[in-house]
Every structure is written in structure tokens, then in C-alpha cells.
Coordinates of C-alpha atoms in Angstrom, one line a residue:
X1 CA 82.7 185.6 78.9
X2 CA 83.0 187.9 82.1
X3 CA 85.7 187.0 84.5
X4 CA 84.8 184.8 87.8
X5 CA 84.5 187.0 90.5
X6 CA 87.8 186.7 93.2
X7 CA 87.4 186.3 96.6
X8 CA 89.9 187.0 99.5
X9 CA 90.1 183.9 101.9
X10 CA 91.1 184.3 105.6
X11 CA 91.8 182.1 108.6
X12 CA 90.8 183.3 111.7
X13 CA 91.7 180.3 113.6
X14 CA 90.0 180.7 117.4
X15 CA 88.7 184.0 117.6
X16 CA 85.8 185.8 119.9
X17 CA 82.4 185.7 118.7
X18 CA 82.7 189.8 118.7
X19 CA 85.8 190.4 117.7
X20 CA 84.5 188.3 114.1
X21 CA 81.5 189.9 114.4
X22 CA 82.9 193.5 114.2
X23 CA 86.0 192.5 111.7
X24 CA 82.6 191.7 109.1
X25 CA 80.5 194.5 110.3
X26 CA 83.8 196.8 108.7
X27 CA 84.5 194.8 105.6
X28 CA 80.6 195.5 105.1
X29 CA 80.6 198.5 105.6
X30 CA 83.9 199.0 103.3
X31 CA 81.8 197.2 100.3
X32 CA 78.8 199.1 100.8
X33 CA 80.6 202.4 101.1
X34 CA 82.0 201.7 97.9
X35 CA 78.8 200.9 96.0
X36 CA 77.0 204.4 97.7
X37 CA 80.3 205.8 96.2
X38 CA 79.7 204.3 93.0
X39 CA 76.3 205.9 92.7
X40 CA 77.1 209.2 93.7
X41 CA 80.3 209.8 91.5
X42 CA 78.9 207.1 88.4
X43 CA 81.7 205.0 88.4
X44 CA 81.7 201.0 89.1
X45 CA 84.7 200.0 91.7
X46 CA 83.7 196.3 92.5
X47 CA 83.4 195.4 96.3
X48 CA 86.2 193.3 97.3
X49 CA 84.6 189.9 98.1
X50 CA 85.5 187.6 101.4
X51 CA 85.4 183.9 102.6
X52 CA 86.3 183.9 106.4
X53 CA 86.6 180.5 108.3
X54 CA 87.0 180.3 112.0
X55 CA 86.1 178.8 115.0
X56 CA 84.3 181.0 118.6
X57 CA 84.9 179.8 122.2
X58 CA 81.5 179.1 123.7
X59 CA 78.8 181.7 122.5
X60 CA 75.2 181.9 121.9
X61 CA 73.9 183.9 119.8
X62 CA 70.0 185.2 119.2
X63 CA 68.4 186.2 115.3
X64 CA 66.5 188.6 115.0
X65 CA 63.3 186.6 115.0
X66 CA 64.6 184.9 117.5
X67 CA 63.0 184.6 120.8
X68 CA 64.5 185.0 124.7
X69 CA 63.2 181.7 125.8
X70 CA 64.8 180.0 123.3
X71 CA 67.9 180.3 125.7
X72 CA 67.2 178.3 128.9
X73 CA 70.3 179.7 130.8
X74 CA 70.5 182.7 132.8
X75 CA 73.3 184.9 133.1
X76 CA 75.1 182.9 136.3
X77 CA 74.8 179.5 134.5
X78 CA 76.1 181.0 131.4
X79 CA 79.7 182.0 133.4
X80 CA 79.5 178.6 135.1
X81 CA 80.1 176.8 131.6
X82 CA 82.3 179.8 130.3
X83 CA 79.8 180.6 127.5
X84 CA 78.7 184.5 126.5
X85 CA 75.5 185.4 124.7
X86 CA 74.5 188.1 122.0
X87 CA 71.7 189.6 120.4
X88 CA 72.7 189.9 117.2
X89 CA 71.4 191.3 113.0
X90 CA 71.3 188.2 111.1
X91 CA 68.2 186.5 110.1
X92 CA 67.1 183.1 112.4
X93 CA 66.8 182.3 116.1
X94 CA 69.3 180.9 118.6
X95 CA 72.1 179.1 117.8
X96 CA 75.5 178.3 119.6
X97 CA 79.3 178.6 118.6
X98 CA 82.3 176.7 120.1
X99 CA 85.4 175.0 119.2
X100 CA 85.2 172.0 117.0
X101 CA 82.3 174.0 114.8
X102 CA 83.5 175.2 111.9
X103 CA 81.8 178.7 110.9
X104 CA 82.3 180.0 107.8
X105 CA 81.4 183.9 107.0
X106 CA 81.1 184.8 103.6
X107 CA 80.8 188.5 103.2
X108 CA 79.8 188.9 98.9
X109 CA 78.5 191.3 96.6
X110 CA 75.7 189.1 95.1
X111 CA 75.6 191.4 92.5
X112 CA 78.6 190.2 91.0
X113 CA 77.1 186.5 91.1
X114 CA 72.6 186.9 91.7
X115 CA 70.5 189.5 93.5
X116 CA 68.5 186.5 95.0
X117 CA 69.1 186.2 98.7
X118 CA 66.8 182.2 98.7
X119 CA 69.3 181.1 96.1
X120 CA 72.1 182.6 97.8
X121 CA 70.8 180.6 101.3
X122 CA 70.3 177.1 98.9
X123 CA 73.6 178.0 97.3
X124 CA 75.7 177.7 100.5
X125 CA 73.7 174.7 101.8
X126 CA 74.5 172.5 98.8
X127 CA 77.9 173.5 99.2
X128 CA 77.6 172.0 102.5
X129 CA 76.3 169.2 101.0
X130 CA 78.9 168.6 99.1
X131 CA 81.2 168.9 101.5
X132 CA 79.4 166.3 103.6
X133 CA 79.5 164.0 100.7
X134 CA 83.0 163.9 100.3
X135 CA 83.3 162.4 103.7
X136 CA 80.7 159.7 103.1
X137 CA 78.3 161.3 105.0
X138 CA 74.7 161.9 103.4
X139 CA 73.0 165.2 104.2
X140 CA 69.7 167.2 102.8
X141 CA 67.7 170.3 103.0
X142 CA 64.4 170.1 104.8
X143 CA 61.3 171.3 103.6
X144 CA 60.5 174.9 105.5
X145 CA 63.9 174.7 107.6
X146 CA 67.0 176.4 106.7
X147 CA 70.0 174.6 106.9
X148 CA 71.3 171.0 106.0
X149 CA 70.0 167.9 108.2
X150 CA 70.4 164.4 108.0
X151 CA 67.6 161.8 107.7
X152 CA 65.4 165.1 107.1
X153 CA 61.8 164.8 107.0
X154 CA 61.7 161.6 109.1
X155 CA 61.3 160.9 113.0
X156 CA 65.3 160.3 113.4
X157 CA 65.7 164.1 111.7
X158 CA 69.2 165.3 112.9
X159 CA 70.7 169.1 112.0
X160 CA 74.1 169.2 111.5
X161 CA 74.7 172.5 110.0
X162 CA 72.8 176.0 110.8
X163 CA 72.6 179.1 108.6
X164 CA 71.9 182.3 109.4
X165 CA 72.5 185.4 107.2
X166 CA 72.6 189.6 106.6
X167 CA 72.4 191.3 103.5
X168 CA 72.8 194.8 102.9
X169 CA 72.5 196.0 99.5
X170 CA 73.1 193.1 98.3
X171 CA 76.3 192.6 100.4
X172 CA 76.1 189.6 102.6
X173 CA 77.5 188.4 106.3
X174 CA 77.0 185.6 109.2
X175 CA 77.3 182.6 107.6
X176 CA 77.1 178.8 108.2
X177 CA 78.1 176.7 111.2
X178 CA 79.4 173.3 110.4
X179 CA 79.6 170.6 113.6
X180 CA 82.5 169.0 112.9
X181 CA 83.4 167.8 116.2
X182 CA 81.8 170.2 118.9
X183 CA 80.5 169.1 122.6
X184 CA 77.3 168.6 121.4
X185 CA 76.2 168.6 125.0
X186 CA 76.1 172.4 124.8
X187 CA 73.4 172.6 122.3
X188 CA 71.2 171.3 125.3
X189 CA 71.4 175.3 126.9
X190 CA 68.8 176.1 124.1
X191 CA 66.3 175.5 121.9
X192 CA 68.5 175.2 118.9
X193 CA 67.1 177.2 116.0
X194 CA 63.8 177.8 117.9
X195 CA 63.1 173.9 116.8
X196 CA 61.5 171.9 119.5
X197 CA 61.7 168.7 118.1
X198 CA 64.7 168.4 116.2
X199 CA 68.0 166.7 117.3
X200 CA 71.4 168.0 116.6
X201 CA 74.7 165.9 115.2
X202 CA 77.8 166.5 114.3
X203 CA 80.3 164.9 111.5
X204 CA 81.8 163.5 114.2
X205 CA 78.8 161.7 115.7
X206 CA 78.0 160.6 112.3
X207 CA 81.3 158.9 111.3
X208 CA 82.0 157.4 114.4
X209 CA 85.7 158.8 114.5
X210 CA 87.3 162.3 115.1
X211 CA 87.7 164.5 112.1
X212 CA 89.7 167.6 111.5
X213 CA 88.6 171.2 111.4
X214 CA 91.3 172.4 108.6
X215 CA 89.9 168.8 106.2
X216 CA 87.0 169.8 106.1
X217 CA 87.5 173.4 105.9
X218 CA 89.7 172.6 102.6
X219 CA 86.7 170.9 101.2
X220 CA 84.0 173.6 102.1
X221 CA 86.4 176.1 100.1
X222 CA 86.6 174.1 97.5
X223 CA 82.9 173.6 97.1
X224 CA 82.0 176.8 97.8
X225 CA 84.8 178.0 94.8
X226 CA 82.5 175.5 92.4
X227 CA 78.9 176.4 93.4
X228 CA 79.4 179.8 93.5
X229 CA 82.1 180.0 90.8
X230 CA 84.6 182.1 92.0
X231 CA 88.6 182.4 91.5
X232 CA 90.3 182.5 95.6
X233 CA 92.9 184.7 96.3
X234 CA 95.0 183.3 99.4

């Protein structure tokens, strides 16, 4: 039976949006240096694989099919709440980032585990799931939206965690973000996910109580470990 594949877990703690942007945009290019490598010189090194959890001050940040308007701040109202924006290469519209969100960047060679990137995206939302389980809370997919939501597919439909992803030969970045306790308030700046109609929650909204970043971070690794059965190296 082939061994589980190992994956390198890091903390970032509070870190800028760009500064965790460009520390993934090296470890992918490390990875897929490696596999052009490989097929040059006919050998098989294996990418080193990584699971980064942090958290961003303030930040929007625009998909690639992600539209302008979508943001309904201009560039003086974003200093006024101390909030920066970027265009960035991952899949999906606008989203934000700030403390109290949990966002979790898993940069994997899928070929070590499935070259499917929808299973990959339905992978990481039931590890959500999970996750959200754990702490009582009950959370789905919805039908033609990425992501996990509560009371999906009804009027009182509620996201509580947003996905948006890279891959590049088969090596993956960008991630999830999990509200865990953010100021939801900020999510009113934008058209979250380019979804009119869809509210946005948070664990903490949902339980009625504060909740810590590091619990639930503990129990997103450990779900993560079991759907996508891998071995973590601290």
C-alpha cells in the first residue's frame, strides 16, 4: 500500500494579505520547478506539500471572473476603514479577509492524491463541514455555488465559508476562508462572491458565543488530515 503523502503545516498567525500571497506564489513555484525538473532529467522528486493557516488585516480581494462593481468602495473609503484591495489569480469573484476569519492555504500536488480539481474543491468543503460539525453547527454545499452555507437552498441561505482556488500543473494555492468570528459588518463593502442575494454568517453568529481561531483551526487540520489522507509534519 503506497505511503500517505506528508504535508508541512505552518502558522502564519496575522500576516498581510501580500506578504501570504507571495510566500505561496514561491512554494509554487518551488513544486512546479521541481516537476519541469522531473521531466527534463526523468527522475520523480515529489513536491513537498503545504497546509498554511493564517489570518489578513482587512483586505479585499477580486477573482479572476470577478467583476469591479462587485466592490462598492472607492479607494478613499477603503483607507477610511483601513482595508487594502487586490486583483488577484485564483478562481471566483470578490471576497474579503480580516481578523477573526480563519484562511487556510493549501498548496498540494494533486498528483500525489487526484488530478481532479471539482473533487479537490468538494474535498476541502466537506472538510469544512466537518469541521463545522464538530461544533454543533450544521453546514452544506449549495447546488451551483462553491463554498459551504447554512440553511442552503432556502430563503434564510447564509455563507459562512468561501473558496477560491489556483492550480498549476496540478499544484494548487488560495484556499478557504472560514468566519469564525469576523466583523461581519465589513462584508457590507461588497457584493460578496458576486452573489446578490445571499447573506453572510459566521460561527460566531451561529453559536451565539465567541469561539477561538486556534479551536477550530486544530479541527480543520484534523479534518483535512482525514479527507485528504495525509500524514502532518509540524
Amino acid at each position: 500500500m503506497p505511503e500517505k503523502p506528508v504535508v508541512k503545516v505552518q502558522d502564519l498567525g496575522l500576516i498581510d494579505y501580500k506578504q501570504a500571497w507571495d510566500f505561496q506564489e514561491e512554494l509554487l513555484k518551488e513544486a512546479v520547478d521541481l516537476k519541469i525538473s522531473n521531466r527534463k532529467n526523468d527522475t520523480n522528486f515529489i513536491p513537498k506539500q503545504h497546509l498554511l493557516f493564517c489570518e489578513h488585516p482587512h483586505v479585499y480581494t477580486l477573482g479572476k471572473s470577478g467583476a469591479q462593481e462587485n466592490l462598492l468602495l472607492d479607494e478613499a473609503h477603503l483607507q477610511d476603514i483601513d482595508a487594502q484591495f487586490y486583483k488577484i489569480n485564483r478562481g471566483g469573484d470578490i471576497t474579503y479577509h480580516g481578523p477573526g476569519q480563519l484562511v487556510m492555504y493549501p498548496i498540494l500536488d494533486l498528483e500525489q492524491f487526484f488530478t481532479d480539481i471539482h473533487k479537490y474543491m468538494r474535498y476541502l468543503e466537506e472538510a469544512v463541514i466537518k469541521t463545522l460539525a464538530h461544533f454543533q453547527i450544521t453546514a452544506t454545499r449549495y447546488e451551483g455555488l462553491t463554498g459551504v452555507w447554512i440553511d442552503a437552498e432556502t430563503p434564510r441561505a447564509r455563507k459562512i465559508c468561501a473558496m477560491g482556488v489556483k492550480c498549476s500543473r496540478w499544484i494548487t494555492m488560495h484556499g478557504i476562508a472560514l468566519n469564525v468570528h469576523p466583523d461581519l459588518g465589513y462584508f457590507g463593502n461588497i457584493v460578496p462572491c458576486g452573489i446578490q442575494d445571499k447573506a453572510v454568517t459566521s460561527m460566531a453568529q451561529e453559536l451565539g458565543r465567541q469561539i477561538s481561531i486556534q479551536e477550530v483551526q486544530e479541527v480543520l487540520l484534523k479534518e483535512m488530515s482525514a479527507v485528504f489522507n495525509f500524514s502532518i509534519q509540524a
